[in-house]
Structures are given as structure tokens and as C-alpha cells.
XYZ file of C-alpha atoms in Angstrom:
387
model
C 0.000 0.000 0.000
C 1.159 3.509 -0.815
C 1.726 5.418 2.426
C 1.650 9.197 2.757
C 2.865 10.404 6.139
C 0.499 13.327 6.478
C -1.136 13.623 9.863
C -4.648 15.112 9.912
C -5.410 18.577 11.215
C -8.448 17.340 13.142
C -8.937 14.349 15.422
C -10.831 11.628 13.594
C -11.730 8.021 14.295
C -9.839 5.904 11.858
C -8.152 8.486 9.688
C -9.644 8.977 6.244
C -8.052 5.822 4.867
C -9.722 3.649 7.500
C -13.135 5.241 6.964
C -12.814 4.925 3.191
C -11.872 1.251 3.536
C -14.881 0.505 5.764
C -17.163 2.144 3.201
C -15.467 0.406 0.262
C -15.870 -2.991 1.955
C -19.561 -2.129 2.387
C -19.871 -1.030 -1.249
C -18.477 -4.336 -2.438
C -21.302 -6.151 -0.609
C -23.991 -4.345 -2.643
C -25.408 -4.753 -6.135
C -24.802 -1.997 -8.730
C -28.469 -1.025 -8.389
C -28.181 -0.654 -4.617
C -25.018 1.446 -4.954
C -26.733 3.663 -7.538
C -29.702 4.181 -5.179
C -27.424 5.321 -2.343
C -25.312 7.519 -4.627
C -28.406 9.193 -6.069
C -29.269 10.492 -2.599
C -25.726 11.477 -1.616
C -25.143 13.477 -4.804
C -27.495 16.208 -3.536
C -24.568 17.669 -1.535
C -22.114 17.446 -4.465
C -22.083 21.172 -5.242
C -21.300 22.142 -1.656
C -18.996 19.211 -0.884
C -17.360 18.045 -4.124
C -15.531 14.750 -3.936
C -17.489 13.490 -0.917
C -20.848 12.646 -2.426
C -20.865 8.935 -3.159
C -21.154 5.877 -0.945
C -17.411 5.657 -0.278
C -16.180 9.239 -0.114
C -19.166 10.495 1.915
C -17.754 8.476 4.825
C -15.250 11.276 5.541
C -17.797 14.119 5.308
C -18.606 14.341 9.059
C -14.928 14.992 9.793
C -14.829 17.742 7.163
C -17.500 19.615 9.113
C -14.866 20.115 11.823
C -12.303 21.726 9.494
C -11.052 25.023 10.929
C -8.104 25.657 8.588
C -7.505 24.889 4.945
C -5.411 21.856 4.043
C -5.395 18.935 1.639
C -8.236 17.317 3.580
C -10.014 20.631 4.224
C -9.989 22.242 0.770
C -13.209 24.270 0.850
C -12.871 28.022 0.458
C -15.400 28.576 3.259
C -14.743 26.146 6.122
C -17.586 24.902 8.310
C -15.684 24.696 11.628
C -18.733 23.021 13.205
C -18.058 21.200 16.476
C -21.530 20.692 17.920
C -21.476 17.171 16.444
C -18.088 16.173 17.912
C -19.598 13.902 20.569
C -21.512 11.962 17.898
C -18.271 10.193 16.967
C -17.645 8.184 20.141
C -18.982 6.432 23.231
C -17.552 6.854 26.716
C -18.215 3.498 28.350
C -15.979 3.433 31.448
C -12.977 1.106 31.611
C -11.760 1.144 35.210
C -9.232 -1.626 35.933
C -7.718 0.257 38.897
C -11.031 0.777 40.671
C -10.807 4.571 40.884
C -13.825 6.581 41.978
C -15.681 7.456 38.792
C -17.118 10.903 38.063
C -20.863 11.265 38.523
C -23.039 10.016 35.641
C -20.196 8.007 34.046
C -22.628 5.108 33.764
C -24.998 7.212 31.624
C -22.752 6.995 28.556
C -25.510 5.534 26.335
C -27.537 8.741 26.447
C -27.423 11.613 23.988
C -24.851 12.659 22.945
C -22.966 9.492 21.989
C -22.191 7.431 18.898
C -24.732 4.852 20.065
C -27.491 7.450 20.310
C -26.454 8.943 16.960
C -26.653 5.624 15.109
C -30.006 4.757 16.653
C -31.526 8.159 15.905
C -30.065 8.165 12.396
C -31.569 4.761 11.653
C -35.001 6.022 12.643
C -34.507 9.137 10.515
C -33.801 6.938 7.488
C -37.479 6.001 7.598
C -38.267 9.538 6.446
C -39.248 10.462 2.880
C -37.088 13.596 2.987
C -34.080 13.448 0.674
C -32.171 15.918 2.852
C -32.797 13.817 5.966
C -31.667 10.675 4.154
C -28.573 12.394 2.789
C -27.572 13.920 6.118
C -28.011 10.783 8.207
C -26.654 8.400 5.564
C -23.405 10.336 5.748
C -23.352 9.993 9.509
C -24.061 6.264 9.319
C -21.275 5.773 6.763
C -18.917 7.454 9.215
C -20.027 6.468 12.716
C -20.368 2.745 11.960
C -16.661 2.948 11.164
C -15.985 4.975 14.313
C -17.425 2.437 16.722
C -15.203 -0.333 15.335
C -12.123 1.572 16.532
C -11.801 0.355 20.153
C -10.724 3.680 21.645
C -13.878 5.302 20.261
C -15.970 3.105 22.552
C -14.301 3.880 25.872
C -13.258 6.349 28.512
C -10.380 4.853 30.484
C -9.796 5.622 34.162
C -6.378 4.786 35.604
C -4.119 5.297 38.574
C -0.995 3.221 38.002
C 2.718 3.688 37.199
C 2.337 2.692 33.535
C -0.448 5.038 32.445
C -0.380 7.612 35.227
C -3.144 9.239 37.232
C -6.130 9.625 34.913
C -8.968 9.586 37.412
C -11.150 11.873 35.281
C -10.810 9.810 32.118
C -8.286 9.522 29.316
C -10.530 10.806 26.489
C -10.283 7.500 24.684
C -6.489 7.397 24.867
C -5.967 11.029 23.836
C -4.346 11.750 27.214
C -1.871 8.871 26.951
C 1.235 10.064 25.044
C 3.125 7.400 23.091
C 5.955 7.229 20.580
C 5.319 5.486 17.267
C 7.060 5.045 13.894
C 4.478 7.222 12.099
C 4.643 10.117 14.531
C 1.296 9.707 16.273
C 1.494 11.614 19.545
C -0.973 9.653 21.668
C -2.599 6.242 21.935
C -5.872 7.363 20.370
C -4.134 8.742 17.276
C -2.084 5.553 17.021
C -5.303 3.552 16.790
C -6.850 6.031 14.355
C -3.920 5.228 12.070
C -4.667 1.494 12.470
C -1.271 1.041 14.141
C 0.515 3.152 11.508
C -0.955 1.043 8.699
C -3.500 3.264 6.932
C -2.240 6.823 6.659
C -3.584 8.055 3.331
C -6.041 10.888 3.796
C -8.840 11.881 1.447
C -7.997 14.143 -1.464
C -9.860 15.204 -4.615
C -7.456 12.967 -6.568
C -8.063 9.860 -4.473
C -6.900 6.674 -6.235
C -10.066 4.579 -6.147
C -8.400 1.576 -7.777
C -5.849 1.350 -4.975
C -8.599 1.665 -2.379
C -10.736 -1.008 -4.040
C -7.785 -3.389 -4.311
C -6.918 -2.954 -0.637
C -10.525 -3.564 0.442
C -10.711 -6.680 -1.731
C -7.481 -7.984 -0.218
C -8.820 -7.449 3.301
C -12.131 -9.215 2.626
C -10.247 -12.112 1.040
C -8.108 -12.347 4.171
C -11.134 -12.069 6.475
C -14.292 -13.409 4.779
C -17.615 -13.303 6.599
C -17.105 -16.945 7.557
C -13.696 -16.255 9.146
C -13.212 -17.731 12.600
C -12.270 -14.273 13.937
C -15.889 -13.204 13.383
C -17.458 -16.330 14.874
C -20.175 -15.344 17.331
C -19.661 -11.675 16.451
C -21.033 -11.117 12.949
C -24.738 -11.758 12.274
C -25.649 -10.949 8.681
C -29.295 -9.959 9.154
C -29.153 -8.567 12.703
C -30.711 -5.247 11.620
C -33.778 -6.746 9.931
C -36.059 -6.458 12.982
C -34.810 -2.913 13.545
C -35.632 -1.870 9.976
C -39.031 -3.547 10.117
C -39.795 -1.573 13.283
C -38.611 1.674 11.649
C -41.000 1.192 8.745
C -43.837 0.130 11.073
C -43.697 3.393 12.993
C -43.625 4.551 16.593
C -45.937 1.835 17.900
C -43.267 -0.775 17.109
C -40.788 1.036 19.419
C -38.071 1.211 16.753
C -35.665 3.165 18.972
C -35.452 0.339 21.505
C -35.225 -2.363 18.831
C -32.503 -0.578 16.868
C -30.514 0.541 19.897
C -30.215 -3.065 21.050
C -28.430 -3.983 17.808
C -26.108 -0.985 17.775
C -25.323 -1.539 21.459
C -24.293 -5.100 20.601
C -21.898 -3.719 17.978
C -20.285 -1.191 20.318
C -20.080 -3.700 23.168
C -18.488 -6.198 20.784
C -15.711 -3.727 19.960
C -15.313 -2.813 23.630
C -15.195 -6.430 24.799
C -12.894 -7.596 22.002
C -10.346 -4.811 22.007
C -10.408 -2.303 24.848
C -8.571 -4.233 27.584
C -5.797 -5.316 25.188
C -5.574 -1.805 23.722
C -4.293 -0.554 27.082
C -2.228 -3.607 28.064
C 1.511 -3.226 27.528
C 1.376 0.527 26.945
C 3.453 2.934 29.031
C 2.978 6.693 28.822
C 5.686 8.572 26.907
C 7.246 5.310 25.713
C 7.508 3.522 22.388
C 4.763 1.131 21.356
C 6.090 -2.432 21.896
C 6.620 -4.519 18.750
C 4.283 -7.329 19.819
C 1.575 -4.779 20.665
C 2.007 -3.106 17.273
C 1.631 -6.437 15.458
C -1.582 -7.252 17.320
C -2.999 -3.729 16.889
C -2.406 -3.860 13.124
C -4.105 -7.250 12.798
C -7.038 -6.279 15.020
C -7.499 -2.992 13.136
C -7.704 -4.873 9.841
C -10.326 -7.205 11.279
C -12.363 -4.317 12.686
C -12.317 -2.400 9.402
C -13.618 -5.467 7.567
C -16.226 -6.252 10.233
C -17.403 -2.641 10.185
C -17.703 -2.835 6.405
C -19.748 -6.028 6.529
C -22.142 -4.546 9.082
C -22.395 -1.272 7.170
C -23.125 -3.201 3.977
C -26.050 -4.953 5.648
C -27.405 -1.620 6.846
C -27.124 -0.050 3.388
C -28.926 -2.969 1.748
C -31.941 -2.202 3.918
C -31.785 1.517 3.174
C -31.481 0.841 -0.567
C -34.621 -1.294 -0.481
C -36.785 1.757 0.150
C -37.667 4.403 -2.419
C -37.196 7.949 -1.163
C -39.792 10.211 -2.728
C -38.822 13.778 -3.634
C -40.568 16.577 -1.803
C -43.563 18.141 -3.622
C -42.225 20.031 -6.619
C -38.624 19.014 -5.895
C -38.418 16.845 -8.962
C -38.957 19.693 -11.406
C -37.440 22.682 -9.683
C -34.577 23.607 -7.445
C -35.207 24.510 -3.795
C -35.783 28.219 -3.135
C -32.535 30.131 -2.495
C -33.189 30.483 1.236
C -33.051 26.702 1.630
C -29.494 26.156 0.550
C -27.492 23.398 2.209
C -26.007 25.924 4.609
C -29.488 27.071 5.631
C -30.622 23.507 6.185
C -27.551 22.721 8.286
C -28.211 25.845 10.340
C -31.816 24.768 10.875
C -30.659 21.304 11.946
C -28.111 22.822 14.347
C -30.772 25.105 15.811
C -33.080 22.159 16.450
C -30.270 20.185 18.089
C -29.407 23.177 20.282
C -33.023 23.474 21.434
C -33.056 19.756 22.294
C -29.766 20.049 24.218
C -31.057 23.063 26.162
C -34.225 21.154 27.024
C -32.139 18.209 28.248
C -29.968 20.567 30.322
C -33.022 22.189 31.896
C -34.495 18.784 32.704
C -31.203 17.631 34.281
C -30.986 20.833 36.331
C -34.496 20.371 37.686
C -33.748 16.738 38.575
C -30.540 17.766 40.372
C -32.421 20.451 42.291
C -35.021 17.918 43.448
C -32.269 15.509 44.533
C -30.513 18.223 46.547
C -33.749 19.185 48.292
C -34.479 15.534 49.109
C -30.917 15.120 50.397
C -31.313 18.138 52.653
C -34.535 16.761 54.094
C -32.896 13.352 54.636
C -30.027 14.997 56.534
C -32.470 16.962 58.668
C -31.661 20.294 57.056
C -34.064 22.864 55.789
C -34.399 22.567 52.024
C -33.710 26.309 51.869
C -30.224 25.623 53.182
C -29.457 24.150 49.765
C -32.077 25.786 47.573
C -33.478 29.163 48.748
C -36.393 28.696 46.336
C -37.505 25.404 47.913
């Protein structure tokens, strides 16, 4: 494989090469008709995001939203520099081998925002007839399914030991563990994003698709769906009940049905790779050779597994016709509803939801404090003057 030692300007899960490989593995599982169906939806963003509007290249689009300075992987004249979606890329399930006291609410990692919540909500949104909704959430699915197969995107590690140091407030998925590696990655998280210094090619407008396709084919030949490394882990039609519930509507409780599947995927990555991803690592030291060999092999397996699962998801999405909005077929949207305007509207809605969640959490905390005061024999006004 051709390697370009260009480190990304923004923190991504799997660097572009890994995300592109996951999507290419998925593409190779589909028929030409299914690929054409997906591409027809994704092309709606082609004018605003050239080079990232097909099934494979759209997998890097969510990272481009974070671009704050121009570079090879951030070529747009007007950069988005949007970070409200940053927490959609990862889960923070605690890993606490040293038994440190965890911060409050660490066990609530499944809630919004998280990659798990994003995938579940996106799957439900793919039941919509809106082309914009399909386009937006397809891009997130193409990306986040890859994210959650990188083990350090499923975890928040808590440590207090000589090897990793005192990280009692979490390691940010390995970002706070400095390491030395042959490809210059500065921390453990970045080392895993590079697939152990294996896949370092970032997206560019001149991406060599033949090289990418050949590499994906080689990986799937090495790790077919029937490979023993996927035994008990890969279930080809595990999303069928989820999709049926999505199409059936709210009464079928699609959120619960779909979340169960996506939770099994994230837990599978966590259970298979997290403990070993921290074992043998010492802060500010070189990555051991035996660790590097295992990390490379496991990364390959996870990229392929992510591609197989993503392919199954896309087959379901491609089975459903997305109708254009009234009049959309014969005329362009009015100028005020450009892609930028739609993204702003989506961000505004998300902000309202987050503020509502914050208000709800504040009210719950207030009630708990008042109850605590009464339990301790204090006046509630000692804690809350408004009680």
C-alpha cells in the first residue's frame, strides 16, 4: 500500500483511509443497483462538498464539518468549523481496571450525545421520505459505523498506576496517553486512528479509487464473513427487525429495537479490544513490537467487520424508495433553503433539544438536593433558597 505520512489537522476516528476502507468494503457487498440508489441520494450535496458525495467518499464528510483551517483534507474556500457534532463520533463506556472513583453520571454513557445514540436516531430518521434527511443521516451512518469499530472510540479509560499515570477523570479515549510510534502519532488514540501506523492516506480530490478497491478486496479475502475471527460476532441480518420496526412506525418502538443492535456492535468492539488496547502501553514510551503487530491485525479485522455490518445496513436503506418533496423533482429549492441554511436549521433544532435536556437535568438535580437536605435533617432552603 502507498503510504503518505500526512497527519490530519483534526482528530478523527480511523483516519480517512480507515473510513474509506470501511465504506469500500460495504460497497463491495452491494449490487450496482443498490449502490446507484445510495449515490443518487448522496449526490445532492455534491455542489457544496465536491468529492465526498458517493457511498465511499461520503464516509469522511462528518470529519470535514470540523475543518477550521484549509489543508489537503479541508480544501473548501469557506470552512464549516462546526463542532456541535463532535460527541456523535464516540462512546464513553468506562474502563476502570484500577477501581478509581468514577465521576458522577459516568454510567450514563448511552444517552445523547454518543455514537450509540447517533446511530439509533439516524436509523429512525432513514425512515423519512425527505431526501435531505436521508442524505444527512446516511453520511453519519457511513462514518459512525466505522468509528465504533475503533476500540478507543468506545471507551473512557480511568487509571491510577505507574504505567499510564493518574487519569482519574478519564483519558478521552487514549488522547491523554502520550506514546511514541514510527508514524509520529502523539498519543494512543491517534495511534489507533492510524490502524497502528498502517493506513495513513487521507482523502484528497485525486483519491486513487483503484488502490482503495484493491486494498478492500485484499482485506475481505483475508477475512471473509465466515472467518473464525468473526465467529459469534457477525450476524448478517441482525438489523432486519430494527428496519421492520422503523417502517412500522412509533408503535413498534423502533428506537429500543434498533438501539439493542447498535449496542451489541459497540459492546463487541469494547469487549474484544479495549482491555488489550491498554495492556503493555506505558505513557511517553515507544509502542512495543508485539503490541504493534496485534494492533495492526485487530485494526484490519475491525475495518472489515465494520464494512460487513455497514453493507447490511445499506442494503436495507437501498430497499426503500425515497420520494422527492412536492415540486422538488422539477425545480430547485428556493434560495433560502441552501445546504447551509438547512444545516443551520438542523443545528438550531439540536441546540433546542440540548437546552431542554440541560433544563431537565438541572431540575432533577435540584429535586435531589432538596431531598438530600430533608434526609439529613436540614431545611431545604439551606441548599435551595427557592424550595
